[in-house]
Amino acid sequence: MDGVTTAAKRPRRSQEERTLETRGKLIAATLDVLLEEGYLKLATQRICDAAGVSRGAMLHHFRDKQSLIVAAIDELLVSATAEIRSQADRVRAQEITPEEFVDYLWFEHFSGRLFYLTLEHVTAARTDDEIRAALIPVVRRFHLALDEIWGALFSAAALPRSRVATVLNLTLCLLRGMGVQTVLRPDDPAYYDDLRGVWKIMLRAILDGRVRLETTGRS
Amino acid sequence: MDGVTTAAKRPRRSQEERTLETRGKLIAATLDVLLEEGYLKLATQRICDAAGVSRGAMLHHFRDKQSLIVAAIDELLVSATAEIRSQADRVRAQEITPEEFVDYLWFEHFSGRLFYLTLEHVTAARTDDEIRAALIPVVRRFHLALDEIWGALFSAAALPRSRVATVLNLTLCLLRGMGVQTVLRPDDPAYYDDLRGVWKIMLRAILDGRVRLETTGRS
DNA sequence: ATAAACAAACAGTCAAGACTGTTTTTAAAT
DNA sequence: ATTTAAAAACAGTCTTGACTGTTTGTTTAT
């Protein structure tokens, strides 16, 4: 295995390329292992095994375990934002209905990977000041991006522009709550279909103007 | 400090009394420490310190750490059920409105202790088959009790009896989702008031019959 | 005297960061 | 163009502390 053989097998990569590749592997592996093992059992050796990278290399690129996790969550939310935006564009173009968008959000994000990863990092953040401080800006960017997406989503005359984001955020809260429940209420898809069905009826009533949202006194 | 002095200070307690007291202390301490530290940092020594009981005694009464936690969650949900039932009785007696009930659920349970403890055990259960298997029956009892409470709650002519539980479960999912968000979106009570305000408007529309829920096709 | 409740010590496991060593790339010197 | 030195990327080992369940010992109730 001399220099000639090595050069023939693999072109010389710049430091930047090497860095991007290693970081990318670590971030992807972190999300996979976090989903599979949970935060409680998330060991750096396990991540590195999955990434095919040493712990020394991991620590070269990320100050500590927590820094790696925060970077991974950031990447997760950036990706999710792009995917949601893409589907939202289809709602606006009237290729899919708002009801179908709700189904998309449920089946593609909130009853699986995105939400379970959210559950893990949110729960860890609740009792750890450092994690929480690191994640609040990350999540705030996600919320702002969603609000921007929601603002451009609907043009229903019956729904004031200022209410659009509220309704969509309420939709997301419903789906998060359902996501929480899936953990200890599995094998009951009818229950979740039922909830979602009722929600769609409510959403349709709002979009059609049968329920008005202007006056939201604090009551 | 001889036997006579001890007897004079504290009456002789039966083994059963001692057991109930020790178990009670451990269970209460578990919930307190779980809320404060999270599942990730929940150490049995910390629980025992808080309970004023030795680890040996803890292990005498509970097979292992997990058994203690499951017993504590069971107790938590039994207590919450009783409290929710008591408020629901006041709704039925028309002492408080359904809207006020929603506020009660939010402020007393889903924006604080009950929900945060739920977050902890649900997240731990997601990736641990044993915990999940132990908690599913516990949580099922909670769900059944809630459905029974909901079934007796409203007598709105416009809302079919079969739909009452769905609407209340939908309410709880919304509140759970909001509870999840409070962790990384703190210091924004107006946001949560807004969401809750919109839901109350929708709830009122359902109760008043302006939105009908009979046909909930699976769409 | 015996059993149950309780306490403390023991033993083993595991994980993260610190640390040391190696390989690859880049820049400077020749 | 080649060599050398430095920097960056990467790998592997060590250290330390924390944790849980097991075991042994003590106290209280029957």
PDB file of C-alpha atoms in Angstrom, chain A residues 65-202:
ATOM      1  CA  LYS A  65     -21.294  15.787  23.172  1.00  0.00           C
ATOM      2  CA  GLN A  66     -23.812  18.550  23.728  1.00  0.00           C
ATOM      3  CA  SER A  67     -22.389  20.726  20.946  1.00  0.00           C
ATOM      4  CA  LEU A  68     -22.772  17.846  18.540  1.00  0.00           C
ATOM      5  CA  ILE A  69     -26.373  17.300  19.538  1.00  0.00           C
ATOM      6  CA  VAL A  70     -27.281  20.972  19.200  1.00  0.00           C
ATOM      7  CA  ALA A  71     -25.712  21.083  15.716  1.00  0.00           C
ATOM      8  CA  ALA A  72     -27.667  17.978  14.770  1.00  0.00           C
ATOM      9  CA  ILE A  73     -30.977  19.418  15.969  1.00  0.00           C
ATOM     10  CA  ASP A  74     -30.268  22.631  14.104  1.00  0.00           C
ATOM     11  CA  GLU A  75     -29.741  20.623  10.913  1.00  0.00           C
ATOM     12  CA  LEU A  76     -32.903  18.634  11.588  1.00  0.00           C
ATOM     13  CA  LEU A  77     -35.040  21.738  11.904  1.00  0.00           C
ATOM     14  CA  VAL A  78     -33.492  23.412   8.861  1.00  0.00           C
ATOM     15  CA  SER A  79     -34.308  20.331   6.792  1.00  0.00           C
ATOM     16  CA  ALA A  80     -37.824  20.072   8.161  1.00  0.00           C
ATOM     17  CA  THR A  81     -38.423  23.736   7.397  1.00  0.00           C
ATOM     18  CA  ALA A  82     -37.446  23.246   3.783  1.00  0.00           C
ATOM     19  CA  GLU A  83     -39.706  20.222   3.416  1.00  0.00           C
ATOM     20  CA  ILE A  84     -42.670  21.912   5.043  1.00  0.00           C
ATOM     21  CA  ARG A  85     -42.152  24.995   2.910  1.00  0.00           C
ATOM     22  CA  SER A  86     -42.170  22.896  -0.204  1.00  0.00           C
ATOM     23  CA  GLN A  87     -45.535  21.331   0.728  1.00  0.00           C
ATOM     24  CA  ALA A  88     -46.922  24.680   1.793  1.00  0.00           C
ATOM     25  CA  ASP A  89     -46.129  26.008  -1.657  1.00  0.00           C
ATOM     26  CA  ARG A  90     -48.334  23.267  -3.047  1.00  0.00           C
ATOM     27  CA  VAL A  91     -51.196  24.376  -0.792  1.00  0.00           C
ATOM     28  CA  ARG A  92     -50.827  27.907  -2.042  1.00  0.00           C
ATOM     29  CA  ALA A  93     -50.768  26.687  -5.626  1.00  0.00           C
ATOM     30  CA  GLN A  94     -53.931  24.742  -4.799  1.00  0.00           C
ATOM     31  CA  GLU A  95     -52.347  21.483  -5.810  1.00  0.00           C
ATOM     32  CA  ILE A  96     -53.325  20.070  -2.416  1.00  0.00           C
ATOM     33  CA  THR A  97     -56.022  21.111   0.062  1.00  0.00           C
ATOM     34  CA  PRO A  98     -55.431  22.416   3.570  1.00  0.00           C
ATOM     35  CA  GLU A  99     -56.853  19.135   4.829  1.00  0.00           C
ATOM     36  CA  GLU A 100     -54.276  17.212   2.841  1.00  0.00           C
ATOM     37  CA  PHE A 101     -51.591  19.470   4.251  1.00  0.00           C
ATOM     38  CA  VAL A 102     -52.692  18.495   7.760  1.00  0.00           C
ATOM     39  CA  ASP A 103     -52.389  14.846   6.781  1.00  0.00           C
ATOM     40  CA  TYR A 104     -48.946  15.498   5.340  1.00  0.00           C
ATOM     41  CA  LEU A 105     -47.799  17.165   8.537  1.00  0.00           C
ATOM     42  CA  TRP A 106     -49.100  14.273  10.596  1.00  0.00           C
ATOM     43  CA  PHE A 107     -47.848  11.370   8.558  1.00  0.00           C
ATOM     44  CA  GLU A 108     -44.537  12.845   7.451  1.00  0.00           C
ATOM     45  CA  HIS A 109     -43.420  14.719  10.547  1.00  0.00           C
ATOM     46  CA  PHE A 110     -45.485  14.544  13.686  1.00  0.00           C
ATOM     47  CA  SER A 111     -46.154  10.863  13.948  1.00  0.00           C
ATOM     48  CA  GLY A 112     -42.562   9.863  13.445  1.00  0.00           C
ATOM     49  CA  ARG A 113     -39.005  10.969  13.179  1.00  0.00           C
ATOM     50  CA  LEU A 114     -39.215  14.770  13.471  1.00  0.00           C
ATOM     51  CA  PHE A 115     -41.497  14.697  16.445  1.00  0.00           C
ATOM     52  CA  TYR A 116     -39.741  11.923  18.301  1.00  0.00           C
ATOM     53  CA  LEU A 117     -36.456  13.746  17.883  1.00  0.00           C
ATOM     54  CA  THR A 118     -38.198  16.857  19.151  1.00  0.00           C
ATOM     55  CA  LEU A 119     -39.457  14.932  22.158  1.00  0.00           C
ATOM     56  CA  GLU A 120     -35.928  13.856  22.992  1.00  0.00           C
ATOM     57  CA  HIS A 121     -34.253  17.221  22.811  1.00  0.00           C
ATOM     58  CA  VAL A 122     -37.104  19.133  24.400  1.00  0.00           C
ATOM     59  CA  THR A 123     -37.193  16.804  27.362  1.00  0.00           C
ATOM     60  CA  ALA A 124     -33.444  16.964  27.838  1.00  0.00           C
ATOM     61  CA  ALA A 125     -33.556  20.751  27.544  1.00  0.00           C
ATOM     62  CA  ARG A 126     -36.248  21.164  30.185  1.00  0.00           C
ATOM     63  CA  THR A 127     -33.902  20.362  33.039  1.00  0.00           C
ATOM     64  CA  ASP A 128     -30.567  21.433  31.609  1.00  0.00           C
ATOM     65  CA  ASP A 129     -29.943  25.150  31.447  1.00  0.00           C
ATOM     66  CA  GLU A 130     -27.065  24.835  29.011  1.00  0.00           C
ATOM     67  CA  ILE A 131     -28.875  22.692  26.502  1.00  0.00           C
ATOM     68  CA  ARG A 132     -31.926  24.897  26.759  1.00  0.00           C
ATOM     69  CA  ALA A 133     -29.888  28.057  26.224  1.00  0.00           C
ATOM     70  CA  ALA A 134     -28.247  26.503  23.190  1.00  0.00           C
ATOM     71  CA  LEU A 135     -31.499  25.240  21.701  1.00  0.00           C
ATOM     72  CA  ILE A 136     -33.763  28.234  22.252  1.00  0.00           C
ATOM     73  CA  PRO A 137     -32.232  30.234  19.384  1.00  0.00           C
ATOM     74  CA  VAL A 138     -32.265  27.182  17.138  1.00  0.00           C
ATOM     75  CA  VAL A 139     -35.944  26.565  17.815  1.00  0.00           C
ATOM     76  CA  ARG A 140     -36.795  30.249  17.560  1.00  0.00           C
ATOM     77  CA  ARG A 141     -35.454  30.249  14.006  1.00  0.00           C
ATOM     78  CA  PHE A 142     -37.689  27.271  13.287  1.00  0.00           C
ATOM     79  CA  HIS A 143     -40.735  29.075  14.705  1.00  0.00           C
ATOM     80  CA  LEU A 144     -40.004  32.261  12.759  1.00  0.00           C
ATOM     81  CA  ALA A 145     -39.565  30.291   9.546  1.00  0.00           C
ATOM     82  CA  LEU A 146     -42.856  28.494  10.143  1.00  0.00           C
ATOM     83  CA  ASP A 147     -44.672  31.746  10.869  1.00  0.00           C
ATOM     84  CA  GLU A 148     -43.355  33.144   7.625  1.00  0.00           C
ATOM     85  CA  ILE A 149     -44.509  30.051   5.757  1.00  0.00           C
ATOM     86  CA  TRP A 150     -47.952  30.199   7.395  1.00  0.00           C
ATOM     87  CA  GLY A 151     -48.367  33.871   6.600  1.00  0.00           C
ATOM     88  CA  ALA A 152     -48.161  33.168   2.890  1.00  0.00           C
ATOM     89  CA  LEU A 153     -50.199  29.964   2.993  1.00  0.00           C
ATOM     90  CA  PHE A 154     -53.860  30.853   2.825  1.00  0.00           C
ATOM     91  CA  SER A 155     -55.739  33.616   1.161  1.00  0.00           C
ATOM     92  CA  ALA A 156     -59.153  32.856   2.609  1.00  0.00           C
ATOM     93  CA  ALA A 157     -61.171  36.043   2.786  1.00  0.00           C
ATOM     94  CA  ALA A 158     -62.908  34.764   5.891  1.00  0.00           C
ATOM     95  CA  LEU A 159     -59.674  34.320   7.814  1.00  0.00           C
ATOM     96  CA  PRO A 160     -57.802  37.459   8.819  1.00  0.00           C
ATOM     97  CA  ARG A 161     -54.179  37.353   7.923  1.00  0.00           C
ATOM     98  CA  SER A 162     -53.234  37.771  11.529  1.00  0.00           C
ATOM     99  CA  ARG A 163     -55.128  34.621  12.401  1.00  0.00           C
ATOM    100  CA  VAL A 164     -53.571  32.363   9.826  1.00  0.00           C
ATOM    101  CA  ALA A 165     -50.438  31.666  11.793  1.00  0.00           C
ATOM    102  CA  THR A 166     -52.471  31.113  14.959  1.00  0.00           C
ATOM    103  CA  VAL A 167     -54.585  28.454  13.320  1.00  0.00           C
ATOM    104  CA  LEU A 168     -51.587  26.697  11.837  1.00  0.00           C
ATOM    105  CA  ASN A 169     -49.681  26.864  15.106  1.00  0.00           C
ATOM    106  CA  LEU A 170     -52.724  25.430  16.847  1.00  0.00           C
ATOM    107  CA  THR A 171     -52.709  22.656  14.266  1.00  0.00           C
ATOM    108  CA  LEU A 172     -49.094  21.931  15.073  1.00  0.00           C
ATOM    109  CA  CYS A 173     -49.845  21.881  18.795  1.00  0.00           C
ATOM    110  CA  LEU A 174     -52.583  19.352  18.198  1.00  0.00           C
ATOM    111  CA  LEU A 175     -50.238  17.191  16.185  1.00  0.00           C
ATOM    112  CA  ARG A 176     -47.496  17.457  18.812  1.00  0.00           C
ATOM    113  CA  GLY A 177     -49.952  16.431  21.497  1.00  0.00           C
ATOM    114  CA  MET A 178     -51.026  13.481  19.394  1.00  0.00           C
ATOM    115  CA  GLY A 179     -47.376  12.639  18.809  1.00  0.00           C
ATOM    116  CA  VAL A 180     -46.801  12.522  22.569  1.00  0.00           C
ATOM    117  CA  GLN A 181     -49.700  10.158  22.927  1.00  0.00           C
ATOM    118  CA  THR A 182     -48.516   7.722  20.287  1.00  0.00           C
ATOM    119  CA  VAL A 183     -45.774   6.551  22.627  1.00  0.00           C
ATOM    120  CA  LEU A 184     -48.044   5.037  25.236  1.00  0.00           C
ATOM    121  CA  ARG A 185     -51.191   4.714  23.166  1.00  0.00           C
ATOM    122  CA  PRO A 186     -49.942   2.815  20.199  1.00  0.00           C
ATOM    123  CA  ASP A 187     -51.968   0.495  17.953  1.00  0.00           C
ATOM    124  CA  ASP A 188     -54.948   2.811  17.898  1.00  0.00           C
ATOM    125  CA  PRO A 189     -54.777   4.594  14.551  1.00  0.00           C
ATOM    126  CA  ALA A 190     -58.543   5.114  14.580  1.00  0.00           C
ATOM    127  CA  TYR A 191     -58.198   7.354  17.628  1.00  0.00           C
ATOM    128  CA  TYR A 192     -55.706   9.604  15.856  1.00  0.00           C
ATOM    129  CA  ASP A 193     -57.679   9.553  12.599  1.00  0.00           C
ATOM    130  CA  ASP A 194     -60.730  10.602  14.569  1.00  0.00           C
ATOM    131  CA  LEU A 195     -58.989  13.539  16.209  1.00  0.00           C
ATOM    132  CA  ARG A 196     -57.544  14.653  12.916  1.00  0.00           C
ATOM    133  CA  GLY A 197     -60.909  14.285  11.232  1.00  0.00           C
ATOM    134  CA  VAL A 198     -62.578  16.555  13.766  1.00  0.00           C
ATOM    135  CA  TRP A 199     -59.778  19.033  13.409  1.00  0.00           C
ATOM    136  CA  LYS A 200     -60.212  19.176   9.659  1.00  0.00           C
ATOM    137  CA  ILE A 201     -63.908  19.894  10.098  1.00  0.00           C
ATOM    138  CA  MET A 202     -63.042  22.770  12.378  1.00  0.00           C
TER     139      MET A 202
END
